[in-house]
Coordinates of C-alpha atoms and ligand atoms in Angstrom, one line a residue:
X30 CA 0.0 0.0 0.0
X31 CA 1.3 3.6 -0.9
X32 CA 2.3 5.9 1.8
X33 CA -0.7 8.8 2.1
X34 CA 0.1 11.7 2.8
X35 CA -1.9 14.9 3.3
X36 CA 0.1 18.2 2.3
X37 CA -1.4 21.1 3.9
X38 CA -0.6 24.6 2.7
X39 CA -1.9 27.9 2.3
X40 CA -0.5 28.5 -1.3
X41 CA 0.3 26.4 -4.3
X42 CA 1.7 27.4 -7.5
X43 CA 0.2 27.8 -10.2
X44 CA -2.9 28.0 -8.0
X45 CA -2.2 31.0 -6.2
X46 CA 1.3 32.1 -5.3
X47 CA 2.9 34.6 -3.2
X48 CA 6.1 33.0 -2.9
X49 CA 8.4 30.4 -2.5
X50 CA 6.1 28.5 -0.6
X51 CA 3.6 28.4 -3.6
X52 CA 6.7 27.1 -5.5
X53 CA 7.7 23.9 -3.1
X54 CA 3.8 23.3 -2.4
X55 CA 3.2 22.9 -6.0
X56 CA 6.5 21.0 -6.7
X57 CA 7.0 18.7 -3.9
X58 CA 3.5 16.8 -3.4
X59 CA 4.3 16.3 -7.7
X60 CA 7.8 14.6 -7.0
X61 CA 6.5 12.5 -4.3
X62 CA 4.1 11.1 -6.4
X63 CA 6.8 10.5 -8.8
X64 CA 8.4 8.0 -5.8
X65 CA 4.7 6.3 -5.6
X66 CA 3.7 8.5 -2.9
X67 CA -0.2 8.7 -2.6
X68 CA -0.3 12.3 -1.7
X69 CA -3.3 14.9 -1.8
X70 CA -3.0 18.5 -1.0
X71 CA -5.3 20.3 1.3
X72 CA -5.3 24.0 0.6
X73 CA -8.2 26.9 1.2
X74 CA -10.7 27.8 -1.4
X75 CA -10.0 31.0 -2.7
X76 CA -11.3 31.9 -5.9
X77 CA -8.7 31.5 -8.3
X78 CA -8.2 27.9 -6.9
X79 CA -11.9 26.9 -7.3
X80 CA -11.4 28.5 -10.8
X81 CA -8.1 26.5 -12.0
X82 CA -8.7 23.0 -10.7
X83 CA -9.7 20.3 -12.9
X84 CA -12.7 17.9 -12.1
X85 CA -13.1 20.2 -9.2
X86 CA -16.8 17.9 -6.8
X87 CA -17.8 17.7 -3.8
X88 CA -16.7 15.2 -1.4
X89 CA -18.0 15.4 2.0
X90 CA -18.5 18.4 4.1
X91 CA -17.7 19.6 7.8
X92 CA -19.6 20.7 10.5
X93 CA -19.3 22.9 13.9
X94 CA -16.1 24.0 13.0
X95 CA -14.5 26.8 15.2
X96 CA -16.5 30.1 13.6
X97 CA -18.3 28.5 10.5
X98 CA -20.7 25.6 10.9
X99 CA -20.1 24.1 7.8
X100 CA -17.6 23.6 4.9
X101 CA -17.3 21.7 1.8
X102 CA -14.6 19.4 0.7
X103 CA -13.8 19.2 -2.6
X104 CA -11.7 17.7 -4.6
X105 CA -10.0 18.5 -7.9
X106 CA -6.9 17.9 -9.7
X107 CA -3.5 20.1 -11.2
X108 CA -4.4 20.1 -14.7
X109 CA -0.2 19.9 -15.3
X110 CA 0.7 17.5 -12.7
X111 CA -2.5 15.6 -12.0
X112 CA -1.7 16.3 -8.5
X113 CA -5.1 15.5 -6.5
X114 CA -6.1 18.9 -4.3
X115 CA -8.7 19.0 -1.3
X116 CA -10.3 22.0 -1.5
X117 CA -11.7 23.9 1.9
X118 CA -14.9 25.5 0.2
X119 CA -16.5 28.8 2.2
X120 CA -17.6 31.4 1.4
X121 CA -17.6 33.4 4.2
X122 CA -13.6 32.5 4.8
X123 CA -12.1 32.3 1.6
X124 CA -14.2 33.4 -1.5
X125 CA -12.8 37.7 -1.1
X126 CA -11.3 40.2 -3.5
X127 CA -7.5 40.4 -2.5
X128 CA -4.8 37.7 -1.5
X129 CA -4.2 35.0 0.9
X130 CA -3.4 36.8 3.7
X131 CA -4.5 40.5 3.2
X132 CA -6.5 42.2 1.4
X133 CA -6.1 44.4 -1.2
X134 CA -4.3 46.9 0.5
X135 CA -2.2 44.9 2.2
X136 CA -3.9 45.0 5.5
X137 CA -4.1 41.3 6.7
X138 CA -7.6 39.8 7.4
X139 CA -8.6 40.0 10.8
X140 CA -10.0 36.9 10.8
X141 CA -6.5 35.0 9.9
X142 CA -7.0 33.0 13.1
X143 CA -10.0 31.5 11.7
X144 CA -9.0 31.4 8.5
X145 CA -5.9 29.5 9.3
X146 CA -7.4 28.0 12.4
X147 CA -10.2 26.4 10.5
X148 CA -7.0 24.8 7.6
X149 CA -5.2 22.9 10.8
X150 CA -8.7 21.8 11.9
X151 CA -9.7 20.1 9.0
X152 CA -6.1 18.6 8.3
X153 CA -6.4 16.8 11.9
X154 CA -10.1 15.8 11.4
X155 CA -9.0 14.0 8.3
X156 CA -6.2 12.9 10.0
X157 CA -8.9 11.1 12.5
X158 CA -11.5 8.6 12.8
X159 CA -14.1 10.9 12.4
X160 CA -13.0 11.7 9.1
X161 CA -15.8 12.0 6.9
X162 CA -14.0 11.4 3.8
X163 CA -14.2 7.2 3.4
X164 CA -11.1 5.2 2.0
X165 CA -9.0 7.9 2.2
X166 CA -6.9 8.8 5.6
X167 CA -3.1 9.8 6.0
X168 CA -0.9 8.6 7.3
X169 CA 1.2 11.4 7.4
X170 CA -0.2 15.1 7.7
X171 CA 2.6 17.7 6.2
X172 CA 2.3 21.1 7.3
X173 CA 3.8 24.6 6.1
X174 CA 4.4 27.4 7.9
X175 CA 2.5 29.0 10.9
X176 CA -0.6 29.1 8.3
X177 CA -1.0 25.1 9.1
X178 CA 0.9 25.1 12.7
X179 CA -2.2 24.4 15.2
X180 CA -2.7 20.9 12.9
X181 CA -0.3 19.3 14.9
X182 CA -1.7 20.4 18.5
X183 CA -5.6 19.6 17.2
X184 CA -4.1 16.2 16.0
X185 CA -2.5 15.3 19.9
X186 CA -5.2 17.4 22.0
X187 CA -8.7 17.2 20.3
X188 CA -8.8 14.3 17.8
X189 CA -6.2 12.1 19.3
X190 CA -4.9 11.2 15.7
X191 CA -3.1 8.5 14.7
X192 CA -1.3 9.9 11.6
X193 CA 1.9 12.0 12.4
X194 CA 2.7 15.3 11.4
X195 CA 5.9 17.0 10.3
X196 CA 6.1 20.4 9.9
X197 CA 8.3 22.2 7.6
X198 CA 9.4 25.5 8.5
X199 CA 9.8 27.9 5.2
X200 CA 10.3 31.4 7.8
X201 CA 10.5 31.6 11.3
X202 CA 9.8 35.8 10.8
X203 CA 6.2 34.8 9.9
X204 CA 4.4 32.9 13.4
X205 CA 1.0 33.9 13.6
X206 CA 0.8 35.1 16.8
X207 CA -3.1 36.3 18.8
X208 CA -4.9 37.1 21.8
X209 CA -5.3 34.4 24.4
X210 CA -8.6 34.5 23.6
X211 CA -8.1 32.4 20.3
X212 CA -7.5 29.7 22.2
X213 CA -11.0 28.9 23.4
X214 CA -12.5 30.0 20.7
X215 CA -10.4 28.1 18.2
X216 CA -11.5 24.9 19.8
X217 CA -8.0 24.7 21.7
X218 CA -7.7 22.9 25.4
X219 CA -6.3 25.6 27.8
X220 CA -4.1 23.5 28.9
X221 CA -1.9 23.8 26.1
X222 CA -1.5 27.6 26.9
X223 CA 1.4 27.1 28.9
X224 CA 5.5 27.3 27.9
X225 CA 5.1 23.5 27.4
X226 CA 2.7 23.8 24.9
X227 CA 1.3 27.1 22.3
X228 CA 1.7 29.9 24.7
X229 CA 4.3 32.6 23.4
X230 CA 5.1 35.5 25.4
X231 CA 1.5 35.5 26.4
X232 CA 0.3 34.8 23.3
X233 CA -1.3 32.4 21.2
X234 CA 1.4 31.2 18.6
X235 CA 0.8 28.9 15.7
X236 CA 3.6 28.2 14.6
X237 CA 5.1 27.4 18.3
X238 CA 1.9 24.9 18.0
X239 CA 3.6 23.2 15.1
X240 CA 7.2 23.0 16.6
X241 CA 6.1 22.1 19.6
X242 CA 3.7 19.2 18.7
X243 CA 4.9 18.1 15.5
X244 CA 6.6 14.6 15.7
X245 CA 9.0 15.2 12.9
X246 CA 10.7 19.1 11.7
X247 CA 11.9 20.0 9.1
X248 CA 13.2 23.0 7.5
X249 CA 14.4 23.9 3.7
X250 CA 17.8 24.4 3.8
X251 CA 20.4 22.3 5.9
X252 CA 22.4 25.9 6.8
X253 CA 18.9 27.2 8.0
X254 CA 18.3 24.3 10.5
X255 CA 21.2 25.4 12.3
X256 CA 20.8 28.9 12.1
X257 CA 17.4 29.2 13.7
X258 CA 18.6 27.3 16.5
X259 CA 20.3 30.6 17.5
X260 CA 19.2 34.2 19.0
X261 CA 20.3 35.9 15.7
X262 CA 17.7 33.3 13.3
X263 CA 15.4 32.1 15.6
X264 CA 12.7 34.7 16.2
X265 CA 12.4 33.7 20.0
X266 CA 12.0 30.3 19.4
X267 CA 15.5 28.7 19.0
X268 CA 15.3 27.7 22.8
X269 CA 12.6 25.3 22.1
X270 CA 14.2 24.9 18.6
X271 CA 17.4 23.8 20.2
X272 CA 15.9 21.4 22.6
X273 CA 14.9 19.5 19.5
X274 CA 18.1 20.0 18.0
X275 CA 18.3 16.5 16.8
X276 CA 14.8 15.7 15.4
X277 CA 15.2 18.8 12.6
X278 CA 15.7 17.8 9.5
X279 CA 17.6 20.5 6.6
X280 CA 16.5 19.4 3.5
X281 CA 17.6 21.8 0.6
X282 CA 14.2 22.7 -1.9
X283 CA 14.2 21.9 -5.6
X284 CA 13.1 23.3 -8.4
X285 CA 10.1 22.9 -11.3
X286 CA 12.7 22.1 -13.7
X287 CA 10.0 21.6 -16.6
X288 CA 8.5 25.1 -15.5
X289 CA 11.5 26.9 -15.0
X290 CA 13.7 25.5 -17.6
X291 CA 15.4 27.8 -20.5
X292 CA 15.3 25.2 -22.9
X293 CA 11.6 25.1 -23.2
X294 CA 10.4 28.5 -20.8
X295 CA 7.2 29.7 -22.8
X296 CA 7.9 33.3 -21.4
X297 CA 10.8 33.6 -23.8
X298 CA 11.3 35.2 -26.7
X299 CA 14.2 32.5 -27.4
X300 CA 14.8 29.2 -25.7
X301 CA 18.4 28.7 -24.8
X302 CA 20.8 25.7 -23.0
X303 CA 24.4 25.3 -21.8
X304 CA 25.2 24.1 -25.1
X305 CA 23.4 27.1 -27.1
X306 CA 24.1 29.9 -24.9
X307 CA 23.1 32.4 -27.4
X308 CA 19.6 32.6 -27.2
X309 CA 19.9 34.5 -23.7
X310 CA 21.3 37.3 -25.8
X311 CA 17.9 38.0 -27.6
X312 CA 16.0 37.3 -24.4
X313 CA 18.4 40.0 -22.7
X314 CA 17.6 42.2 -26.3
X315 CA 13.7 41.3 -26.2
X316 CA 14.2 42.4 -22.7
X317 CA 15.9 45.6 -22.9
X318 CA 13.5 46.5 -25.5
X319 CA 10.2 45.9 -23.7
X320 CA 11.2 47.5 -20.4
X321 CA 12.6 50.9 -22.4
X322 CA 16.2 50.5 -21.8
X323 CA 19.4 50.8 -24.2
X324 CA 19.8 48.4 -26.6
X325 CA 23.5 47.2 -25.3
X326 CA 24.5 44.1 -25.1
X327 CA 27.3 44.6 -23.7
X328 CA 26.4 46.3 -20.5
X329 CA 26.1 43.9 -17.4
X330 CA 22.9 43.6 -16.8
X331 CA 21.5 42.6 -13.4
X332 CA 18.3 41.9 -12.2
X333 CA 16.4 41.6 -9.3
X334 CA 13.1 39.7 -8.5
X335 CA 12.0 39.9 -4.6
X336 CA 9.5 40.8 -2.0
X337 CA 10.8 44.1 -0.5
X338 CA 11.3 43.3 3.1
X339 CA 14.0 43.9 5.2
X340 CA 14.7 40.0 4.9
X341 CA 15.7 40.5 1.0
X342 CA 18.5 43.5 1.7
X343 CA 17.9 45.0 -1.3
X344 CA 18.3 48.1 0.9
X345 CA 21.9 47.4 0.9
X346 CA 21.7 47.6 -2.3
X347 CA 20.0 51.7 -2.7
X348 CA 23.2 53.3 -1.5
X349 CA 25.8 52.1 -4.8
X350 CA 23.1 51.3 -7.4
X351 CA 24.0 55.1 -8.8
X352 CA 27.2 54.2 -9.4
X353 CA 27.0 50.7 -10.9
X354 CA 24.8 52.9 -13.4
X355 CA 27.2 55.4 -14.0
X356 CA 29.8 52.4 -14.6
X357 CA 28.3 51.5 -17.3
X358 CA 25.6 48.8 -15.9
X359 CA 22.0 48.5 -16.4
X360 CA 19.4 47.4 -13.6
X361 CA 15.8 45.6 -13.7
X362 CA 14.0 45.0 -10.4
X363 CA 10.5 43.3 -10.1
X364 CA 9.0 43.3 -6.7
X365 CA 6.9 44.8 -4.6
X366 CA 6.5 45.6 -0.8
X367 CA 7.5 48.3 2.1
X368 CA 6.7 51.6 0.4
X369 CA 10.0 53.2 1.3
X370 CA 12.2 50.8 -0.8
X371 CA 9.8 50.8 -3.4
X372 CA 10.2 54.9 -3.9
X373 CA 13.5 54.2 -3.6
X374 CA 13.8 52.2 -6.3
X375 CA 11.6 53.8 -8.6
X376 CA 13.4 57.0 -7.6
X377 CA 16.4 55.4 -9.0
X378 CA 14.8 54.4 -12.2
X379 CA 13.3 57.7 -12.7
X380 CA 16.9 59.4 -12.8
X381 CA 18.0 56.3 -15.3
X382 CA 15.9 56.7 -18.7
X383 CA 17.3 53.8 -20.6
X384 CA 19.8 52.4 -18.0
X385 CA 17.3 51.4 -14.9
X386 CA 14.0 49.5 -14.8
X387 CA 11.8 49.2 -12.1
X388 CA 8.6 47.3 -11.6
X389 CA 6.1 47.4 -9.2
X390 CA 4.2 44.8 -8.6
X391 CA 4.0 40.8 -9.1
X392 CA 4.4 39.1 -13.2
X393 CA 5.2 35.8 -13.3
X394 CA 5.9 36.0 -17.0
X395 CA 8.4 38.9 -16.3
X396 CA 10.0 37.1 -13.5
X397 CA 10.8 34.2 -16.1
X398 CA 12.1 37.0 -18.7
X399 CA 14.3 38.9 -15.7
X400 CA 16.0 35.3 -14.8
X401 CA 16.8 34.7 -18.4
X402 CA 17.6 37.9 -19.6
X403 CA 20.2 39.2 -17.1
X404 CA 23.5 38.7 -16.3
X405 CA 23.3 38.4 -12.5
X406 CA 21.0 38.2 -10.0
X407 CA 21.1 40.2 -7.0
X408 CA 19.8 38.5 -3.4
X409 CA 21.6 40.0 -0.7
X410 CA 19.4 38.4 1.8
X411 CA 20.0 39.0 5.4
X412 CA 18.6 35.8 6.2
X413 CA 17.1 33.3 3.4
X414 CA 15.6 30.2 4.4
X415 CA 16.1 28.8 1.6
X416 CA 15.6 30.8 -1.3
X417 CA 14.5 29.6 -5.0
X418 CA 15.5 32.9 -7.0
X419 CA 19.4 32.0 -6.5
X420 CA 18.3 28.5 -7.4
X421 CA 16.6 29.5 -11.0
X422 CA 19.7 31.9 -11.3
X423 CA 21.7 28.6 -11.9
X424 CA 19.3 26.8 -14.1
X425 CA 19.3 30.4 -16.2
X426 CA 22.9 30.9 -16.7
X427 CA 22.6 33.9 -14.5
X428 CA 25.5 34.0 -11.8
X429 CA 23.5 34.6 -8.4
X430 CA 25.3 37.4 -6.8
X431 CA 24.3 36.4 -2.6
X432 CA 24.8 36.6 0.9
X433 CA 26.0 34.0 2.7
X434 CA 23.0 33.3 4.6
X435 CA 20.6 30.0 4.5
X436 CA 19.9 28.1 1.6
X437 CA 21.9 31.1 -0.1
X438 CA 25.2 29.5 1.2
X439 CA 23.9 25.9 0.9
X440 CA 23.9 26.6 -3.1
X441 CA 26.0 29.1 -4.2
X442 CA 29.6 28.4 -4.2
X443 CA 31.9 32.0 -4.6
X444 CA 34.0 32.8 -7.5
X445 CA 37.3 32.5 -5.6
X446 CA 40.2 31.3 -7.2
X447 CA 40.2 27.5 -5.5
X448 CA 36.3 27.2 -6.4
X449 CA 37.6 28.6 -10.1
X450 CA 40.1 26.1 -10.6
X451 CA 38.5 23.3 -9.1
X452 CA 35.6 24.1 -11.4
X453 CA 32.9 24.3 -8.4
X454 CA 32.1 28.1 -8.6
X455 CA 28.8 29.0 -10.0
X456 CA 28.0 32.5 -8.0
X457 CA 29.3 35.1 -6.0
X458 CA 28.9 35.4 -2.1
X459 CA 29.3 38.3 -0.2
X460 CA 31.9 38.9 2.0
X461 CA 30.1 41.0 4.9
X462 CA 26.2 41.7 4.8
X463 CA 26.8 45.3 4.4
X464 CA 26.2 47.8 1.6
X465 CA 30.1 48.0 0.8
X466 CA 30.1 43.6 1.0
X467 CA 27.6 44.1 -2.1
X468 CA 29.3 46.6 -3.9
X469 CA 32.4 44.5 -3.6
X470 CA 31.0 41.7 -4.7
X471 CA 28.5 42.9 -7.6
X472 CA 32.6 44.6 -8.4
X473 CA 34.0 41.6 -8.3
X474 CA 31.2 39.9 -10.7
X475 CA 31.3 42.7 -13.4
X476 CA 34.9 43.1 -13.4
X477 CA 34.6 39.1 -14.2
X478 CA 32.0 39.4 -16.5
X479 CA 33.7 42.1 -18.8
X480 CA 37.2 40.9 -18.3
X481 CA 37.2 37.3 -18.3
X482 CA 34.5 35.8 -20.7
X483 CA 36.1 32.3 -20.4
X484 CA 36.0 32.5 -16.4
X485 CA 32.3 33.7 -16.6
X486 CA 31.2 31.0 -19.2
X487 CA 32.1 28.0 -16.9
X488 CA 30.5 29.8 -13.8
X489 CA 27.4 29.7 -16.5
X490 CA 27.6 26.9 -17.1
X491 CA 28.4 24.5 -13.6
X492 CA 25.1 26.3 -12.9
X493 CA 23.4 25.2 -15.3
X494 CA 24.7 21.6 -15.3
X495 CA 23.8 21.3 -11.9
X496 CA 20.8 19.1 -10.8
X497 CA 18.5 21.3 -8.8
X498 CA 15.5 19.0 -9.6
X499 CA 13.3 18.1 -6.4
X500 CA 14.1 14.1 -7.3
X501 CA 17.1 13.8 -4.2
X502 CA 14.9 16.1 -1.8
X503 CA 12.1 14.8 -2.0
X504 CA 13.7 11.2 -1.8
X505 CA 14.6 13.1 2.3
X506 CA 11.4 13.6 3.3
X507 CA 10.0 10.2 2.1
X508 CA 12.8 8.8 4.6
X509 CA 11.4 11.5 7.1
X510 CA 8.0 10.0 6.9
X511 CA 9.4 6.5 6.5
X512 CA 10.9 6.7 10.1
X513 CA 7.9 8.3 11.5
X514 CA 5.8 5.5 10.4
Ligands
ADP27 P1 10.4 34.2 -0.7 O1 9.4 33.0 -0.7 O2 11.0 34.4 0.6 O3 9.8 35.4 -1.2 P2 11.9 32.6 -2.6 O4 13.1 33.0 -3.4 O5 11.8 31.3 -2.0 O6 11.6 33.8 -1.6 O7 10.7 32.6 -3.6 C1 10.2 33.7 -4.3 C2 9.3 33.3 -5.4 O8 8.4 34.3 -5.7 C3 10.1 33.0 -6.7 O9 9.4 32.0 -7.4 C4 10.0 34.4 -7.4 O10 10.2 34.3 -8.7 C5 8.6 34.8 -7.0 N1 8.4 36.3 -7.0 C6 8.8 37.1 -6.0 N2 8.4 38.4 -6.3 C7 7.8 38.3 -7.5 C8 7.1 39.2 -8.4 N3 7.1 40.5 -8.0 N4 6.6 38.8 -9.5 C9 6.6 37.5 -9.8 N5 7.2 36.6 -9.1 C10 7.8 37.0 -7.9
GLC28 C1 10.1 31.1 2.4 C2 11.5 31.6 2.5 C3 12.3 31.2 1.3 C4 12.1 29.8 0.8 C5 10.6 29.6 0.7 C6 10.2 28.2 0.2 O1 9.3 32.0 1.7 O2 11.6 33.0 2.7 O3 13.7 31.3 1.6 O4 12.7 29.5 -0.4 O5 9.9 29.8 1.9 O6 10.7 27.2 1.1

């Protein structure tokens, strides 16, 4: 008999996205069903997921749930992947104008804890023997993020499952933390308000929830496992982290490699491989072209494509973008987020007619066309989980340009003269998370890049030779589960 298991997240690609965890939600549960895994998401119904599944029915429905007194289940499949989805159908929760956690302003629901409560209460009902889906139970319930982190505690202290859960931590800066008064009304035994249990600094925490009840953790990058064991990662939580110091799991992400693959990347004007390099020359001309800057192919041309947070660093960046311009580079950025970096940015592109790009806002085709079309990417991130930008980067022939953080320095291997000659290097890692460590760096990269085409060719191309697929990954968390079951 397969192995079930119920993947629980609160974004999928290409169902709705906001990041990275879209990306590994989408691409995971699809390679562990390539290893015989009978897996089945379980994700909220927001509109544009009732909209894209295929053979989208009803299976069951759920009742006296903390808030709502009824939800459908439904169940539909990934028209690409034929990866099965249950869908959490209300109305009053999920069917809104605006994204998955916020509206369209940006202001986050107020009703999050119900949102996200009511996700973890329906993973651990069908986790339970009151499920009332028939011939269908998990064994294993995989959770993301705080979004899914009370699944665990429901699982041990209301429905006394018998399935475990992991958890997989994709950012400790996110934890969903509430009012005591959650606790109650989420259906939650008081009992587990307490330091041994969900209670953070007197509030109610969900993703303490997950770490704390979880039988197995796990988190995306091997480097990350370690680091949010400590004061400087760990949000608050690396004491309880580090009492479980041996049951975490690092366990690098993949990548989509059919969807983001030059060779065959629909968003491009020009398909290109390690072997036929020159086709990201007419993307980086197609690109140039569309976005109004100087037809020059010999400028270095480096892109960005982030969330503007303080996580990304791209304010690191603000202070010696001038005079990488005035050097003679161009710049793209896509991204959207605090106001004050966004001005900043587009500040800088107002000054640059022709030299500097800026876009506001989220394209997915654009992202593709910014990977392919540059000549480095730019991810100074002060801390990176794991990071999949860095990891297209590679598959793109597009030197990631990093700091030495996460899943940043789990991947990227610097340009130094030992990584040069034994033919490792496919990057460039800052030396100090500082405005002047970037500037060195993105330095160090252009001079490379103008000076040395032979150098910046095999850099190219051990990225792109590497295999960043999900097949070795997500071989590690089938031997997670394995051992938990
Ligand atoms: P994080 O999840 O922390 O934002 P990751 O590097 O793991 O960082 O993943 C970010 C994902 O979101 C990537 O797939 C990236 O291409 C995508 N992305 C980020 N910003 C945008 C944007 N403005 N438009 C399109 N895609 C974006
Ligand atoms: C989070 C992290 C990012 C990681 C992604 C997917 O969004 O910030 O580093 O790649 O999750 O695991």
């Amino acid at each position: 008999m397969p192995m079930k298991v119920l993947f629980v997240s609160s974004e999928v690609f290409p169902l709705i996205k906001t990041g990275g965890l879209a990306d590994v939600s989408g691409s995971l549960p699809n390679a562990l069903q390539r290893l015989g895994v009978d897996v089945r998401i379980l994700m909220p119904g927001y509109p544009p997921v009732l909209n894209q599944l295929a053979d989208l029915h009803t299976i069951g429905a759920l009742h006296h749930l903390p808030h709502v007194d009824h939800v459908e289940l439904l169940l539909g499949t990934i028209q690409d992947t034929g990866v099965k989805v249950m869908v959490i159908k209300s109305e009053s929760l999920y069917e809104r104008n605006g994204g998955p956690y916020a509206d369209q302003n940006g202001l986050e629901w107020q009703d999050n804890p119900v949102r996200f409560g009511v996700l973890s209460k329906v993973a651990s009902i069908l986790a339970s023997g009151h499920s009332p889906i028939q011939g269908w139970q998990p064994d294993i319930v995989h959770c993301n993020d705080w979004q899914t982190g009370l699944a665990p505690a429901y699982m041990k202290l209301t429905e006394h499952s018998t399935a475990k859960s992991v958890i997989s931590l994709h950012n400790m800066a996110f934890q969903g933390c509430y009012t005591p008064n959650w606790v109650t009304s989420l259906g939650l035994p008081s009992a587990g308000f307490s330091i041994e249990g969900f209670e953070y600094h007197g509030q109610l925490s969900f993703l303490k929830a997950g770490i704390f009840y979880a039988d197995a953790i796990t988190t995306v990058s091997p480097r990350y496992a370690k680091e949010i064991q400590t004061a400087a990662f760990g949000f608050g939580l690396e004491g309880l982290l580090s009492k479980r110091s041996d049951e975490i799991r690092g366990i690098l992400n993949g990548i989509e490699t059919e969807e983001w693959n030059p060779a065959h990347d629909k968003y491009l004007v020009s398909n290109y491989s390690s072997h036929h390099l020159a086709g990201k020359q007419e993307v980086k001309a197609a690109l140039q072209n569309s976005l109004g800057l100087d037809a020059d192919a010999h400028a270095p041309l480096l892109g960005v494509v982030s969330r503007l947070t303080h996580q990304k660093g791209l304010d690191m960046l603000v202070p010696n973008l001038q005079s990488l311009i005035d050097q003679g580079c161009q710049f793209v950025l896509l991204g959207g987020g605090e106001m004050g970096l966004e001005a900043s940015f587009r500040n800088i592109a107002a000054h640059n007619p022709g030299r500097a790009s800026v876009t506001i806002g989220y394209n997915e085709p654009l992202s593709h066309q910014i990977m392919a079309g540059c000549d480095m990417f730019i991810m100074p991130s002060r801390f990176e989980p794991c990071g999949l930008n860095q990891l297209y980067g590679l598959a793109y022939g597009t030197p990631p340009i990093v700091n030495a953080t996460g899943g940043l320095a789990d991947s990227i291997i610097d340009s130094s003269h030992t990584h040069i000659a034994n033919r490792t290097a496919n990057g460039f890692v800052m030396v100090e998370a500082s405005a002047d460590g970037l500037i060195a760096c993105i330095r160090r990269a252009v001079e490379m890049y103008r000076h040395d085409k032979d150098t910046w060719l095999q850099i190219q191309k051990t990225g792109m030779s590497q295999n960043l697929s999900w097949d070795k990954s997500a071989q590690e968390y089938l031997a997670v589960y394995r051992e938990l079951t």
